[in-house]
Amino acid sequence: MENFSFISKKLLDWYDLNQRELPWRNITDPYRIWISEIILQQTRVIQGLEYYNRFVLRFPDVQALAEASEQEVLKYWQGLGYYSRARNLHAAARTLVDEYGGEFPHNYADVLRLKGIGEYTAAAIVSFAWNQPYPVVDGNVFRFLSRLFAIDEPVDTAQGKKYFTELAAELMDRSQAGAFNQAIMEFGALQCIPSAPDCGVCPFQNECMAYASRSIARYPVKRNKTQTQDRYLYYFHIHDTEHLYIKQRCGKGIWRNLFEFPVIESETPLTFEELIRITPLKEWVTDEPAGAFHVRIENRKHVLSHRVLYATFFELAVKHLSDPPEGFIQITPAEIDNYPVHRLMQFYLDGL
Ligand code: SF4
């Protein structure tokens, strides 16, 4: 996998500056972490806060919860809804007293066996309390990761959940698993919000593939909503008499790691004027053009399982190609055979 350690670092830096002060933050008591996670499962933070404070005041530890009657526990839950959560909490507290002496087991699998605790909650408990590297993957994490890498895998399937869990585990700074998990969830909750996130202040603005392709609203993809989407690709074959630029495609898509010309991607077709306005041509071409743009291929259709691509290729000759911009490499036309390219690029190259 590419080195994505910068993602973890950026998230942790962002979290340092932006995290909300909440009573279950930066604590290592598995009991309180557990209570907060169960309360927050179907409850907004503001409402959950009040319930959490009252709950842990009355039931400050596993022992106190186990000794209470179910009726009293339900009373403290009244108004939160989904009462099975309270019943399961109570039952699990009794299991903890009966089988573990009132302490939480440190083993993920044992935590997972407790009533009402699923993979997400077990991961939260063992990572926040003991820094164990189990990723938490909630709606906030799905949204952020699916946008960052423009991932078309639906998030509401077992396969999708597994995919995103593995991705989060790969990105995780294992030495700071608890902080990483809190940071990525908080980032999704506060910055990469469901609608109209303020991408202008986002630390991932330069890497976010959904932002680059103006397709934020498309992510996360849900199975039931999955349908074929059109995407428009505008490639720029920039060269002088001896060299041209190519770039390795990153991210998680099917063309990941293949090489291609500089490209602008869009969910909607762009006019030439619109395209020129958003193309960072000044970054790509620091030299004087030797002529105008030449359209070599227009709207070449390429059908993938979930997408229909329309590719347009422009050629721009410059007098002298200087050092390539960051991320690009400069090669001779003959050298391109040494680099793997996707079908659309090959189609273009075959026509040269
Ligand atoms: S640039 Fe926008 S969509 Fe992308 S991660 Fe940041 S907030 Fe989310």
Coordinates of C-alpha atoms and ligand atoms in Angstrom, one line a residue:
M1 CA 0.0 0.0 0.0
E2 CA 1.1 3.5 -0.6
N3 CA 2.5 5.4 2.4
F4 CA -0.6 7.0 3.9
S5 CA 0.9 7.8 7.3
F6 CA 0.4 11.5 6.6
I7 CA -3.4 10.9 6.8
S8 CA -3.1 9.7 10.4
K9 CA -0.9 12.6 11.3
K10 CA -3.2 15.1 9.7
L11 CA -6.2 13.6 11.5
L12 CA -4.4 13.7 14.9
D13 CA -3.2 17.3 14.4
W14 CA -6.7 18.3 13.4
Y15 CA -8.1 16.5 16.4
D16 CA -5.7 18.3 18.8
L17 CA -7.1 21.6 17.7
N18 CA -10.8 20.8 17.1
Q19 CA -12.0 18.1 19.4
R20 CA -15.1 18.8 21.4
E21 CA -14.7 18.6 25.2
L22 CA -16.9 15.7 26.2
P23 CA -16.8 13.8 29.5
W24 CA -16.1 10.5 27.8
R25 CA -13.1 11.9 25.9
N26 CA -9.5 11.2 26.9
I27 CA -10.6 8.7 29.6
T28 CA -9.4 5.2 29.9
D29 CA -12.1 3.8 32.1
P30 CA -13.7 1.0 29.9
Y31 CA -16.9 1.2 31.9
R32 CA -17.5 4.9 31.1
I33 CA -16.4 4.4 27.5
W34 CA -18.9 1.6 27.2
I35 CA -21.8 3.6 28.7
S36 CA -21.1 6.6 26.4
E37 CA -20.8 4.4 23.3
I38 CA -24.1 2.6 24.0
I39 CA -25.9 5.9 24.7
L40 CA -24.6 7.5 21.6
Q41 CA -25.6 4.7 19.3
Q42 CA -29.0 6.1 18.5
T43 CA -28.8 9.5 20.3
R44 CA -27.4 12.9 19.4
V45 CA -24.4 14.1 21.4
I46 CA -26.3 17.0 23.1
Q47 CA -29.1 14.7 24.3
G48 CA -26.8 11.9 25.2
L49 CA -24.6 14.1 27.3
E50 CA -27.3 14.8 29.9
Y51 CA -28.2 11.1 30.1
Y52 CA -24.6 10.0 30.4
N53 CA -23.9 12.4 33.3
R54 CA -27.0 11.2 35.2
F55 CA -26.3 7.6 34.4
V56 CA -22.7 7.5 35.6
L57 CA -23.5 9.6 38.7
R58 CA -26.1 7.0 39.8
F59 CA -24.1 3.9 38.4
P60 CA -20.5 4.9 38.7
D61 CA -19.1 1.5 37.9
V62 CA -19.9 -2.1 36.8
Q63 CA -20.6 -3.2 40.3
A64 CA -23.2 -0.4 40.9
L65 CA -24.9 -1.1 37.6
A66 CA -25.0 -4.9 38.2
E67 CA -26.5 -4.4 41.7
A68 CA -29.3 -2.1 40.5
S69 CA -32.7 -3.5 39.5
E70 CA -33.5 -3.6 35.8
Q71 CA -36.5 -1.3 36.6
E72 CA -34.2 1.4 38.0
V73 CA -31.8 1.1 35.1
L74 CA -34.7 1.5 32.6
K75 CA -35.9 4.5 34.6
Y76 CA -32.6 6.2 34.0
W77 CA -32.9 5.4 30.3
Q78 CA -36.4 6.7 30.0
G79 CA -36.8 9.0 27.0
L80 CA -33.7 7.7 25.2
G81 CA -35.6 5.0 23.4
Y82 CA -34.3 1.6 22.2
Y83 CA -34.7 0.2 25.7
S84 CA -33.0 -3.1 24.7
R85 CA -29.8 -1.1 25.0
A86 CA -30.4 -0.5 28.7
R87 CA -31.5 -4.1 29.3
N88 CA -28.3 -5.4 27.6
L89 CA -26.1 -3.0 29.6
H90 CA -27.6 -4.3 32.8
A91 CA -27.3 -7.9 31.7
A92 CA -23.7 -7.4 30.6
A93 CA -22.8 -5.7 33.9
R94 CA -24.0 -8.8 35.7
T95 CA -21.9 -11.0 33.4
L96 CA -18.9 -8.8 34.2
V97 CA -19.4 -9.2 37.9
D98 CA -20.1 -13.0 37.7
E99 CA -17.4 -14.0 35.3
Y100 CA -14.8 -11.2 35.5
G101 CA -14.9 -10.0 39.0
G102 CA -16.5 -6.7 37.9
E103 CA -13.6 -5.8 35.6
F104 CA -13.7 -5.6 31.8
P105 CA -11.7 -8.3 30.0
H106 CA -8.9 -6.8 28.0
N107 CA -9.4 -9.2 25.1
Y108 CA -11.4 -7.9 22.2
A109 CA -13.1 -11.3 21.6
D110 CA -14.2 -11.5 25.2
V111 CA -15.5 -7.9 25.1
L112 CA -17.4 -8.7 21.9
R113 CA -19.1 -11.6 23.6
L114 CA -20.9 -9.3 26.1
K115 CA -24.5 -8.7 25.5
G116 CA -25.3 -5.7 23.4
I117 CA -21.7 -5.2 22.4
G118 CA -21.0 -5.3 18.6
E119 CA -17.8 -4.9 16.7
Y120 CA -17.9 -1.2 16.7
T121 CA -18.4 -0.9 20.5
A122 CA -15.8 -3.6 21.3
A123 CA -13.3 -1.7 19.1
A124 CA -14.1 1.6 20.8
I125 CA -13.6 0.1 24.3
V126 CA -10.4 -1.8 23.7
S127 CA -8.8 1.0 21.6
F128 CA -9.8 4.0 23.9
A129 CA -9.1 2.1 27.1
W130 CA -6.0 0.1 26.2
N131 CA -4.9 1.5 22.8
Q132 CA -5.5 -1.8 21.1
P133 CA -5.4 -1.4 17.3
Y134 CA -9.0 -2.2 16.4
P135 CA -10.5 0.3 14.0
V136 CA -13.9 1.9 14.8
V137 CA -16.0 2.3 11.7
D138 CA -19.2 4.3 12.1
G139 CA -21.2 6.5 9.7
N140 CA -18.7 9.3 10.1
V141 CA -15.8 7.1 9.2
F142 CA -17.6 5.7 6.1
R143 CA -18.4 9.1 4.9
F144 CA -14.9 10.6 5.3
L145 CA -13.0 7.6 3.9
S146 CA -15.4 7.1 1.0
R147 CA -14.9 10.7 0.0
L148 CA -11.2 10.9 0.6
F149 CA -10.6 8.0 -1.8
A150 CA -13.8 8.3 -3.9
I151 CA -14.7 4.7 -3.0
D152 CA -17.7 3.2 -4.8
E153 CA -18.0 0.2 -2.5
P154 CA -21.4 0.5 -0.9
V155 CA -21.2 1.0 2.8
D156 CA -24.4 -0.8 3.7
T157 CA -23.2 -4.3 2.9
A158 CA -21.1 -6.8 4.8
Q159 CA -18.5 -6.6 2.1
G160 CA -18.4 -2.8 2.3
K161 CA -18.1 -2.8 6.0
K162 CA -15.2 -5.2 5.8
Y163 CA -13.6 -3.1 3.1
F164 CA -13.8 0.1 5.1
T165 CA -12.7 -1.6 8.3
E166 CA -9.6 -3.0 6.6
L167 CA -8.9 0.4 5.1
A168 CA -9.2 2.2 8.5
A169 CA -6.9 -0.4 10.0
E170 CA -4.3 0.2 7.3
L171 CA -4.5 4.0 7.8
M172 CA -4.4 3.7 11.6
D173 CA -1.3 4.9 13.5
R174 CA -1.1 1.7 15.7
S175 CA 0.9 3.4 18.4
Q176 CA -2.0 5.8 18.9
A177 CA -4.9 3.6 18.1
G178 CA -7.3 5.2 20.5
A179 CA -6.5 8.8 19.5
F180 CA -6.7 7.8 15.8
N181 CA -10.1 6.3 16.3
Q182 CA -11.5 9.3 18.1
A183 CA -9.9 11.7 15.6
I184 CA -11.3 10.0 12.5
M185 CA -14.8 9.8 14.0
E186 CA -14.7 13.4 15.2
F187 CA -13.4 14.5 11.8
G188 CA -16.5 13.0 10.1
A189 CA -18.8 14.4 12.7
L190 CA -17.5 18.0 12.6
Q191 CA -15.6 18.6 9.3
C192 CA -16.6 16.0 6.7
I193 CA -20.3 16.4 7.5
P194 CA -23.1 14.8 5.4
S195 CA -24.1 17.8 3.4
A196 CA -22.2 20.9 2.2
P197 CA -18.9 20.3 4.2
D198 CA -16.7 23.3 4.3
C199 CA -14.0 21.8 2.1
G200 CA -12.2 25.2 1.8
V201 CA -10.9 24.8 5.4
C202 CA -10.3 21.0 5.2
P203 CA -6.8 19.8 5.7
F204 CA -7.4 17.0 3.1
Q205 CA -8.5 19.4 0.4
N206 CA -5.5 18.6 -1.7
E207 CA -5.8 14.8 -1.4
C208 CA -9.6 14.4 -1.3
M209 CA -10.6 12.7 -4.5
A210 CA -14.3 13.4 -4.2
Y211 CA -13.5 17.1 -3.8
A212 CA -11.2 17.0 -6.8
S213 CA -13.9 15.5 -8.9
R214 CA -16.7 17.6 -7.5
S215 CA -18.6 14.5 -6.5
I216 CA -18.9 14.9 -2.7
A217 CA -22.6 14.3 -2.7
R218 CA -22.2 11.0 -4.3
Y219 CA -20.4 9.5 -1.2
P220 CA -20.9 7.4 0.7
V221 CA -22.4 5.0 -1.8
K222 CA -25.4 3.0 -0.6
R223 CA -26.3 -0.3 -2.2
N224 CA -29.9 0.6 -2.8
K225 CA -28.9 3.8 -4.4
T226 CA -26.1 2.4 -6.5
Q227 CA -26.6 3.2 -10.1
T228 CA -24.5 3.9 -13.1
Q229 CA -23.0 7.3 -12.9
D230 CA -21.4 9.3 -15.7
R231 CA -18.0 10.8 -15.3
Y232 CA -16.1 13.1 -17.5
L233 CA -12.4 12.9 -17.8
Y234 CA -10.3 15.7 -19.5
Y235 CA -6.8 14.6 -20.1
F236 CA -3.9 17.0 -21.0
H237 CA -1.1 15.6 -23.1
I238 CA 1.5 18.3 -22.4
H239 CA 4.8 17.9 -24.2
D240 CA 7.7 19.6 -26.0
T241 CA 9.6 18.0 -28.8
E242 CA 11.4 15.5 -26.5
H243 CA 9.4 15.0 -23.3
L244 CA 5.9 14.7 -21.8
Y245 CA 4.4 14.5 -18.3
I246 CA 2.6 11.6 -16.8
K247 CA 1.4 10.9 -13.2
Q248 CA 0.7 7.8 -11.2
R249 CA -3.0 7.6 -10.2
C250 CA -3.4 7.2 -6.5
G251 CA -6.5 6.4 -4.3
K252 CA -8.5 3.2 -4.3
G253 CA -10.1 3.1 -7.6
I254 CA -9.7 0.3 -10.2
W255 CA -7.0 2.4 -12.0
R256 CA -5.0 3.0 -8.9
N257 CA -1.2 3.0 -9.5
L258 CA -1.6 3.2 -13.3
F259 CA -0.1 6.1 -15.1
E260 CA -1.8 8.8 -17.1
F261 CA -1.6 12.4 -18.3
P262 CA -2.6 15.2 -16.0
V263 CA -6.4 15.0 -15.7
I264 CA -9.5 16.9 -14.6
E265 CA -12.5 14.8 -13.5
S266 CA -16.0 15.9 -13.3
E267 CA -19.5 14.5 -12.7
T268 CA -20.9 16.8 -15.3
P269 CA -19.6 17.7 -18.8
L270 CA -17.6 20.9 -18.8
T271 CA -17.4 23.5 -21.5
F272 CA -13.9 24.4 -22.7
E273 CA -14.2 27.8 -20.8
E274 CA -15.2 26.0 -17.6
L275 CA -12.4 23.5 -18.0
I276 CA -9.7 26.1 -18.5
R277 CA -11.0 28.1 -15.4
I278 CA -10.5 25.1 -13.1
T279 CA -7.5 23.5 -14.6
P280 CA -4.3 24.3 -12.8
L281 CA -2.5 25.0 -16.0
K282 CA -0.1 27.5 -14.5
E283 CA 1.1 24.6 -12.2
W284 CA 1.3 22.2 -15.1
V285 CA 2.8 24.4 -17.7
T286 CA 5.4 27.0 -16.6
D287 CA 6.7 27.4 -20.2
E288 CA 5.4 29.3 -23.1
P289 CA 2.9 27.2 -25.2
A290 CA 4.1 26.6 -28.8
G291 CA 0.5 26.6 -30.0
A292 CA -3.2 26.3 -29.0
F293 CA -4.9 23.4 -27.4
H294 CA -5.6 20.7 -29.9
V295 CA -8.5 18.3 -29.2
R296 CA -7.3 14.9 -30.3
I297 CA -10.2 12.7 -28.9
E298 CA -13.5 14.0 -27.8
N299 CA -15.9 12.1 -25.4
R300 CA -14.6 8.7 -25.9
K301 CA -17.0 6.4 -24.0
H302 CA -15.7 3.7 -21.7
V303 CA -18.2 1.6 -19.7
L304 CA -17.3 0.2 -16.2
S305 CA -19.5 -1.7 -13.8
H306 CA -20.8 1.4 -12.0
R307 CA -19.7 4.1 -14.3
V308 CA -19.7 5.3 -17.8
L309 CA -16.7 7.4 -18.5
Y310 CA -16.4 10.0 -21.3
A311 CA -12.8 11.0 -22.0
T312 CA -11.5 14.0 -23.9
F313 CA -7.8 14.3 -24.7
F314 CA -6.2 17.7 -25.3
E315 CA -2.7 18.1 -26.7
L316 CA -0.7 21.1 -25.8
A317 CA 2.8 21.6 -27.2
V318 CA 5.1 23.9 -25.3
K319 CA 8.5 25.3 -26.4
H320 CA 10.4 23.8 -23.6
L321 CA 9.2 21.5 -20.8
S322 CA 10.9 22.4 -17.5
D323 CA 11.1 20.4 -14.3
P324 CA 7.8 18.5 -13.8
P325 CA 5.3 19.7 -11.2
E326 CA 5.2 17.8 -7.9
G327 CA 3.8 14.3 -8.4
F328 CA 4.5 14.2 -12.2
I329 CA 7.3 12.6 -14.0
Q330 CA 8.9 13.7 -17.2
I331 CA 9.6 11.0 -19.8
T332 CA 10.3 10.6 -23.5
P333 CA 7.5 9.2 -25.7
A334 CA 9.5 6.0 -26.1
E335 CA 9.7 5.5 -22.3
I336 CA 5.9 5.4 -21.9
D337 CA 6.0 1.7 -22.8
N338 CA 7.7 1.1 -19.5
Y339 CA 4.7 2.4 -17.5
P340 CA 1.4 0.6 -17.0
V341 CA -1.5 2.7 -18.4
H342 CA -5.3 2.1 -18.4
R343 CA -7.4 1.4 -21.4
L344 CA -8.3 5.0 -22.2
M345 CA -4.7 6.1 -22.1
Q346 CA -3.7 3.1 -24.3
F347 CA -6.4 4.0 -26.8
Y348 CA -5.0 7.5 -27.0
L349 CA -1.4 6.4 -27.3
D350 CA -2.3 3.9 -30.0
G351 CA -3.6 6.8 -32.1
L352 CA -0.5 8.9 -31.9
Ligands
SF4_1 S1 -12.3 18.0 1.2 FE1 -14.5 18.1 1.8 S2 -15.3 16.1 1.2 FE2 -13.0 15.9 1.2 S3 -12.5 15.1 3.3 FE3 -12.4 17.4 3.3 S4 -14.5 18.0 4.0 FE4 -14.6 15.9 3.4

